[in-house]
Amino acid sequence: MKGQAFRQGVAGLFPGYFALVMATGIVSVASALLGMALIARLLLIVNLVAYVVLWALTLFRLLAFWPRVWADLTDHSRGPGFFTAVAGTCVLGSQLIVVGGAPQIARWLWLLGALLWLLIMYTFFAAVTVRAEKPPIERGLNGAWLLAIVATQSVAVLATLLALEQEAWRATLLFVGLC
């Protein structure tokens, strides 16, 4: 019975749960900038655990419940939640630079975030644009669509932070961040 409940929970996993990582990372970075190093580090540990758990659940969901994931990604109301995976990934990367002093890991998170941004941005918007039957605008659009902007900004911010750490790639990272 427990296994079945777990599977049902994962099958219906809300795509926006990476907002936990995004918000925790933002508070952690702010704490570090305000001189509250202990709080910033504790939140970094919490965020690393949350990020790994959420990815484990997401990967399991992708493998076991692909049709439901696709339905969510192409849905007007649930689809924008996937942008939190981009924002969470890049905010965690920013957190690792500012709080954890680990730009090497942040570089990999930026690459993952940029790849996720490309996949989610073009898949979601293409799917909801070309769909023959669309909901009325008052039901089809909501504030969650602004997560596309937040995700884009998180990729740009992490690129800028990495540019400060990577002199050899500075111009390229700043250009990509600007774009």
PDB file of C-alpha atoms in Angstrom:
ATOM      1  CA  MET A   1       0.000   0.000   0.000  1.00  0.00           C
ATOM      2  CA  LYS A   2       2.827   2.402   0.814  1.00  0.00           C
ATOM      3  CA  GLY A   3       4.510   1.702  -2.520  1.00  0.00           C
ATOM      4  CA  GLN A   4       1.293   2.430  -4.382  1.00  0.00           C
ATOM      5  CA  ALA A   5       0.800   5.707  -2.504  1.00  0.00           C
ATOM      6  CA  PHE A   6       4.386   6.708  -3.296  1.00  0.00           C
ATOM      7  CA  ARG A   7       3.904   5.931  -6.995  1.00  0.00           C
ATOM      8  CA  GLN A   8       0.674   7.943  -7.085  1.00  0.00           C
ATOM      9  CA  GLY A   9       2.418  10.846  -5.358  1.00  0.00           C
ATOM     10  CA  VAL A  10       5.264  10.804  -7.868  1.00  0.00           C
ATOM     11  CA  ALA A  11       2.868  10.435 -10.797  1.00  0.00           C
ATOM     12  CA  GLY A  12       1.074  13.616  -9.752  1.00  0.00           C
ATOM     13  CA  LEU A  13       4.203  15.488  -8.644  1.00  0.00           C
ATOM     14  CA  PHE A  14       3.627  19.187  -9.243  1.00  0.00           C
ATOM     15  CA  PRO A  15       6.191  20.541 -11.750  1.00  0.00           C
ATOM     16  CA  GLY A  16       6.698  23.707  -9.687  1.00  0.00           C
ATOM     17  CA  TYR A  17       8.235  22.063  -6.626  1.00  0.00           C
ATOM     18  CA  PHE A  18      11.700  23.302  -7.600  1.00  0.00           C
ATOM     19  CA  ALA A  19      10.456  26.685  -6.356  1.00  0.00           C
ATOM     20  CA  LEU A  20      11.558  25.345  -2.950  1.00  0.00           C
ATOM     21  CA  VAL A  21      15.172  25.291  -4.177  1.00  0.00           C
ATOM     22  CA  MET A  22      14.775  28.654  -5.871  1.00  0.00           C
ATOM     23  CA  ALA A  23      13.375  30.400  -2.789  1.00  0.00           C
ATOM     24  CA  THR A  24      15.761  28.741  -0.326  1.00  0.00           C
ATOM     25  CA  GLY A  25      18.718  29.720  -2.501  1.00  0.00           C
ATOM     26  CA  ILE A  26      17.563  33.323  -2.701  1.00  0.00           C
ATOM     27  CA  VAL A  27      17.215  33.578   1.088  1.00  0.00           C
ATOM     28  CA  SER A  28      20.604  31.900   1.551  1.00  0.00           C
ATOM     29  CA  VAL A  29      22.370  34.317  -0.810  1.00  0.00           C
ATOM     30  CA  ALA A  30      20.658  37.281   0.844  1.00  0.00           C
ATOM     31  CA  SER A  31      21.728  35.963   4.268  1.00  0.00           C
ATOM     32  CA  ALA A  32      25.334  35.666   3.075  1.00  0.00           C
ATOM     33  CA  LEU A  33      25.292  39.200   1.666  1.00  0.00           C
ATOM     34  CA  LEU A  34      23.917  40.486   4.988  1.00  0.00           C
ATOM     35  CA  GLY A  35      26.698  38.776   6.926  1.00  0.00           C
ATOM     36  CA  MET A  36      24.637  35.901   8.324  1.00  0.00           C
ATOM     37  CA  ALA A  37      27.073  33.202   7.240  1.00  0.00           C
ATOM     38  CA  LEU A  38      25.714  30.438   9.487  1.00  0.00           C
ATOM     39  CA  ILE A  39      22.166  30.805   8.197  1.00  0.00           C
ATOM     40  CA  ALA A  40      23.443  31.001   4.619  1.00  0.00           C
ATOM     41  CA  ARG A  41      25.445  27.774   5.018  1.00  0.00           C
ATOM     42  CA  LEU A  42      22.622  25.901   6.740  1.00  0.00           C
ATOM     43  CA  LEU A  43      20.254  26.881   3.944  1.00  0.00           C
ATOM     44  CA  LEU A  44      22.841  25.726   1.401  1.00  0.00           C
ATOM     45  CA  ILE A  45      22.866  22.274   3.010  1.00  0.00           C
ATOM     46  CA  VAL A  46      19.058  22.168   3.068  1.00  0.00           C
ATOM     47  CA  ASN A  47      19.007  23.235  -0.579  1.00  0.00           C
ATOM     48  CA  LEU A  48      21.497  20.610  -1.713  1.00  0.00           C
ATOM     49  CA  VAL A  49      19.403  17.878  -0.092  1.00  0.00           C
ATOM     50  CA  ALA A  50      16.141  19.267  -1.499  1.00  0.00           C
ATOM     51  CA  TYR A  51      17.652  19.578  -4.982  1.00  0.00           C
ATOM     52  CA  VAL A  52      18.892  15.980  -5.039  1.00  0.00           C
ATOM     53  CA  VAL A  53      15.575  14.626  -3.692  1.00  0.00           C
ATOM     54  CA  LEU A  54      13.529  16.638  -6.183  1.00  0.00           C
ATOM     55  CA  TRP A  55      15.676  15.478  -9.090  1.00  0.00           C
ATOM     56  CA  ALA A  56      15.425  11.863  -7.945  1.00  0.00           C
ATOM     57  CA  LEU A  57      11.623  12.153  -7.844  1.00  0.00           C
ATOM     58  CA  THR A  58      11.547  14.006 -11.170  1.00  0.00           C
ATOM     59  CA  LEU A  59      13.739  11.450 -12.926  1.00  0.00           C
ATOM     60  CA  PHE A  60      11.616   8.620 -11.543  1.00  0.00           C
ATOM     61  CA  ARG A  61       8.526  10.460 -12.779  1.00  0.00           C
ATOM     62  CA  LEU A  62      10.084  10.959 -16.221  1.00  0.00           C
ATOM     63  CA  LEU A  63      10.862   7.256 -16.518  1.00  0.00           C
ATOM     64  CA  ALA A  64       7.732   5.784 -14.958  1.00  0.00           C
ATOM     65  CA  PHE A  65       5.080   8.325 -15.947  1.00  0.00           C
ATOM     66  CA  TRP A  66       6.286   9.965 -19.163  1.00  0.00           C
ATOM     67  CA  PRO A  67       2.775  10.510 -20.604  1.00  0.00           C
ATOM     68  CA  ARG A  68       1.765  12.451 -17.464  1.00  0.00           C
ATOM     69  CA  VAL A  69       4.958  14.518 -17.586  1.00  0.00           C
ATOM     70  CA  TRP A  70       4.298  15.367 -21.238  1.00  0.00           C
ATOM     71  CA  ALA A  71       0.683  16.245 -20.451  1.00  0.00           C
ATOM     72  CA  ASP A  72       1.861  18.580 -17.674  1.00  0.00           C
ATOM     73  CA  LEU A  73       4.566  20.186 -19.810  1.00  0.00           C
ATOM     74  CA  THR A  74       2.108  20.993 -22.583  1.00  0.00           C
ATOM     75  CA  ASP A  75      -0.663  22.175 -20.250  1.00  0.00           C
ATOM     76  CA  HIS A  76      -1.433  25.908 -19.998  1.00  0.00           C
ATOM     77  CA  SER A  77      -1.703  25.855 -16.210  1.00  0.00           C
ATOM     78  CA  ARG A  78       0.833  23.198 -15.112  1.00  0.00           C
ATOM     79  CA  GLY A  79       3.459  23.701 -17.829  1.00  0.00           C
ATOM     80  CA  PRO A  80       4.946  26.947 -16.500  1.00  0.00           C
ATOM     81  CA  GLY A  81       5.856  25.120 -13.279  1.00  0.00           C
ATOM     82  CA  PHE A  82       8.661  23.358 -15.144  1.00  0.00           C
ATOM     83  CA  PHE A  83      10.498  26.678 -15.316  1.00  0.00           C
ATOM     84  CA  THR A  84      11.179  26.334 -11.579  1.00  0.00           C
ATOM     85  CA  ALA A  85      13.601  23.495 -12.434  1.00  0.00           C
ATOM     86  CA  VAL A  86      15.621  25.985 -14.479  1.00  0.00           C
ATOM     87  CA  ALA A  87      15.453  28.710 -11.853  1.00  0.00           C
ATOM     88  CA  GLY A  88      16.157  26.308  -8.995  1.00  0.00           C
ATOM     89  CA  THR A  89      19.180  24.882 -10.799  1.00  0.00           C
ATOM     90  CA  CYS A  90      20.682  28.275 -11.588  1.00  0.00           C
ATOM     91  CA  VAL A  91      19.871  29.816  -8.198  1.00  0.00           C
ATOM     92  CA  LEU A  92      21.564  26.835  -6.535  1.00  0.00           C
ATOM     93  CA  GLY A  93      24.575  27.513  -8.779  1.00  0.00           C
ATOM     94  CA  SER A  94      24.582  31.148  -7.682  1.00  0.00           C
ATOM     95  CA  GLN A  95      24.282  30.009  -4.085  1.00  0.00           C
ATOM     96  CA  LEU A  96      27.264  27.689  -4.530  1.00  0.00           C
ATOM     97  CA  ILE A  97      29.371  30.614  -5.763  1.00  0.00           C
ATOM     98  CA  VAL A  98      28.277  33.208  -3.190  1.00  0.00           C
ATOM     99  CA  VAL A  99      27.874  30.953  -0.142  1.00  0.00           C
ATOM    100  CA  GLY A 100      29.769  27.765  -0.911  1.00  0.00           C
ATOM    101  CA  GLY A 101      32.722  29.059  -2.916  1.00  0.00           C
ATOM    102  CA  ALA A 102      32.296  26.251  -5.468  1.00  0.00           C
ATOM    103  CA  PRO A 103      32.313  27.770  -8.965  1.00  0.00           C
ATOM    104  CA  GLN A 104      33.317  24.423 -10.520  1.00  0.00           C
ATOM    105  CA  ILE A 105      30.006  22.829  -9.524  1.00  0.00           C
ATOM    106  CA  ALA A 106      28.151  26.029 -10.387  1.00  0.00           C
ATOM    107  CA  ARG A 107      29.525  25.820 -13.926  1.00  0.00           C
ATOM    108  CA  TRP A 108      27.895  22.403 -14.405  1.00  0.00           C
ATOM    109  CA  LEU A 109      24.646  23.661 -12.909  1.00  0.00           C
ATOM    110  CA  TRP A 110      24.697  26.596 -15.336  1.00  0.00           C
ATOM    111  CA  LEU A 111      25.130  24.231 -18.269  1.00  0.00           C
ATOM    112  CA  LEU A 112      22.259  22.082 -16.991  1.00  0.00           C
ATOM    113  CA  GLY A 113      20.115  25.162 -16.372  1.00  0.00           C
ATOM    114  CA  ALA A 114      20.802  26.546 -19.852  1.00  0.00           C
ATOM    115  CA  LEU A 115      19.951  23.188 -21.443  1.00  0.00           C
ATOM    116  CA  LEU A 116      16.752  22.900 -19.383  1.00  0.00           C
ATOM    117  CA  TRP A 117      15.879  26.478 -20.346  1.00  0.00           C
ATOM    118  CA  LEU A 118      16.166  25.661 -24.047  1.00  0.00           C
ATOM    119  CA  LEU A 119      14.161  22.447 -23.764  1.00  0.00           C
ATOM    120  CA  ILE A 120      11.388  23.777 -21.547  1.00  0.00           C
ATOM    121  CA  MET A 121      11.105  27.226 -23.127  1.00  0.00           C
ATOM    122  CA  TYR A 122      10.702  25.965 -26.673  1.00  0.00           C
ATOM    123  CA  THR A 123       8.708  22.845 -25.859  1.00  0.00           C
ATOM    124  CA  PHE A 124       6.179  24.577 -23.612  1.00  0.00           C
ATOM    125  CA  PHE A 125       5.605  27.647 -25.765  1.00  0.00           C
ATOM    126  CA  ALA A 126       5.487  25.656 -28.993  1.00  0.00           C
ATOM    127  CA  ALA A 127       3.014  23.177 -27.499  1.00  0.00           C
ATOM    128  CA  VAL A 128       0.608  25.778 -26.124  1.00  0.00           C
ATOM    129  CA  THR A 129       0.864  27.917 -29.249  1.00  0.00           C
ATOM    130  CA  VAL A 130       0.163  25.268 -31.881  1.00  0.00           C
ATOM    131  CA  ARG A 131      -2.525  23.439 -29.908  1.00  0.00           C
ATOM    132  CA  ALA A 132      -5.768  23.448 -31.861  1.00  0.00           C
ATOM    133  CA  GLU A 133      -8.004  23.851 -28.804  1.00  0.00           C
ATOM    134  CA  LYS A 134      -6.926  26.543 -26.389  1.00  0.00           C
ATOM    135  CA  PRO A 135      -8.599  27.584 -23.163  1.00  0.00           C
ATOM    136  CA  PRO A 136     -10.065  31.085 -22.935  1.00  0.00           C
ATOM    137  CA  ILE A 137      -7.422  33.652 -22.001  1.00  0.00           C
ATOM    138  CA  GLU A 138      -8.761  34.110 -18.455  1.00  0.00           C
ATOM    139  CA  ARG A 139      -8.186  30.381 -17.784  1.00  0.00           C
ATOM    140  CA  GLY A 140      -5.174  29.846 -20.042  1.00  0.00           C
ATOM    141  CA  LEU A 141      -2.864  32.537 -18.696  1.00  0.00           C
ATOM    142  CA  ASN A 142      -1.908  33.031 -15.081  1.00  0.00           C
ATOM    143  CA  GLY A 143       0.925  34.452 -12.994  1.00  0.00           C
ATOM    144  CA  ALA A 144       2.896  31.210 -13.256  1.00  0.00           C
ATOM    145  CA  TRP A 145       3.758  32.148 -16.836  1.00  0.00           C
ATOM    146  CA  LEU A 146       6.088  34.791 -15.356  1.00  0.00           C
ATOM    147  CA  LEU A 147       8.310  31.901 -14.252  1.00  0.00           C
ATOM    148  CA  ALA A 148       9.645  31.887 -17.824  1.00  0.00           C
ATOM    149  CA  ILE A 149      11.118  35.317 -17.088  1.00  0.00           C
ATOM    150  CA  VAL A 150      12.462  34.217 -13.705  1.00  0.00           C
ATOM    151  CA  ALA A 151      14.100  31.179 -15.310  1.00  0.00           C
ATOM    152  CA  THR A 152      15.682  33.329 -18.026  1.00  0.00           C
ATOM    153  CA  GLN A 153      16.958  35.790 -15.449  1.00  0.00           C
ATOM    154  CA  SER A 154      18.445  33.003 -13.299  1.00  0.00           C
ATOM    155  CA  VAL A 155      20.458  31.700 -16.270  1.00  0.00           C
ATOM    156  CA  ALA A 156      21.746  35.226 -16.957  1.00  0.00           C
ATOM    157  CA  VAL A 157      22.628  35.920 -13.310  1.00  0.00           C
ATOM    158  CA  LEU A 158      24.568  32.682 -12.933  1.00  0.00           C
ATOM    159  CA  ALA A 159      26.394  33.356 -16.221  1.00  0.00           C
ATOM    160  CA  THR A 160      27.411  36.758 -14.851  1.00  0.00           C
ATOM    161  CA  LEU A 161      28.620  35.302 -11.543  1.00  0.00           C
ATOM    162  CA  LEU A 162      30.600  32.662 -13.425  1.00  0.00           C
ATOM    163  CA  ALA A 163      32.112  35.384 -15.637  1.00  0.00           C
ATOM    164  CA  LEU A 164      33.580  36.968 -12.508  1.00  0.00           C
ATOM    165  CA  GLU A 165      35.241  33.625 -11.685  1.00  0.00           C
ATOM    166  CA  GLN A 166      36.321  32.606 -15.226  1.00  0.00           C
ATOM    167  CA  GLU A 167      38.586  35.142 -16.847  1.00  0.00           C
ATOM    168  CA  ALA A 168      39.180  32.996 -19.950  1.00  0.00           C
ATOM    169  CA  TRP A 169      35.443  32.669 -20.647  1.00  0.00           C
ATOM    170  CA  ARG A 170      34.374  36.075 -19.281  1.00  0.00           C
ATOM    171  CA  ALA A 171      33.388  37.703 -22.582  1.00  0.00           C
ATOM    172  CA  THR A 172      31.523  34.618 -23.796  1.00  0.00           C
ATOM    173  CA  LEU A 173      29.626  34.162 -20.533  1.00  0.00           C
ATOM    174  CA  LEU A 174      28.674  37.832 -20.393  1.00  0.00           C
ATOM    175  CA  PHE A 175      27.502  37.716 -24.013  1.00  0.00           C
ATOM    176  CA  VAL A 176      25.414  34.588 -23.410  1.00  0.00           C
ATOM    177  CA  GLY A 177      24.000  36.095 -20.237  1.00  0.00           C
ATOM    178  CA  LEU A 178      23.066  39.247 -22.099  1.00  0.00           C
ATOM    179  CA  CYS A 179      21.401  37.289 -24.895  1.00  0.00           C
TER     180      CYS A 179
END
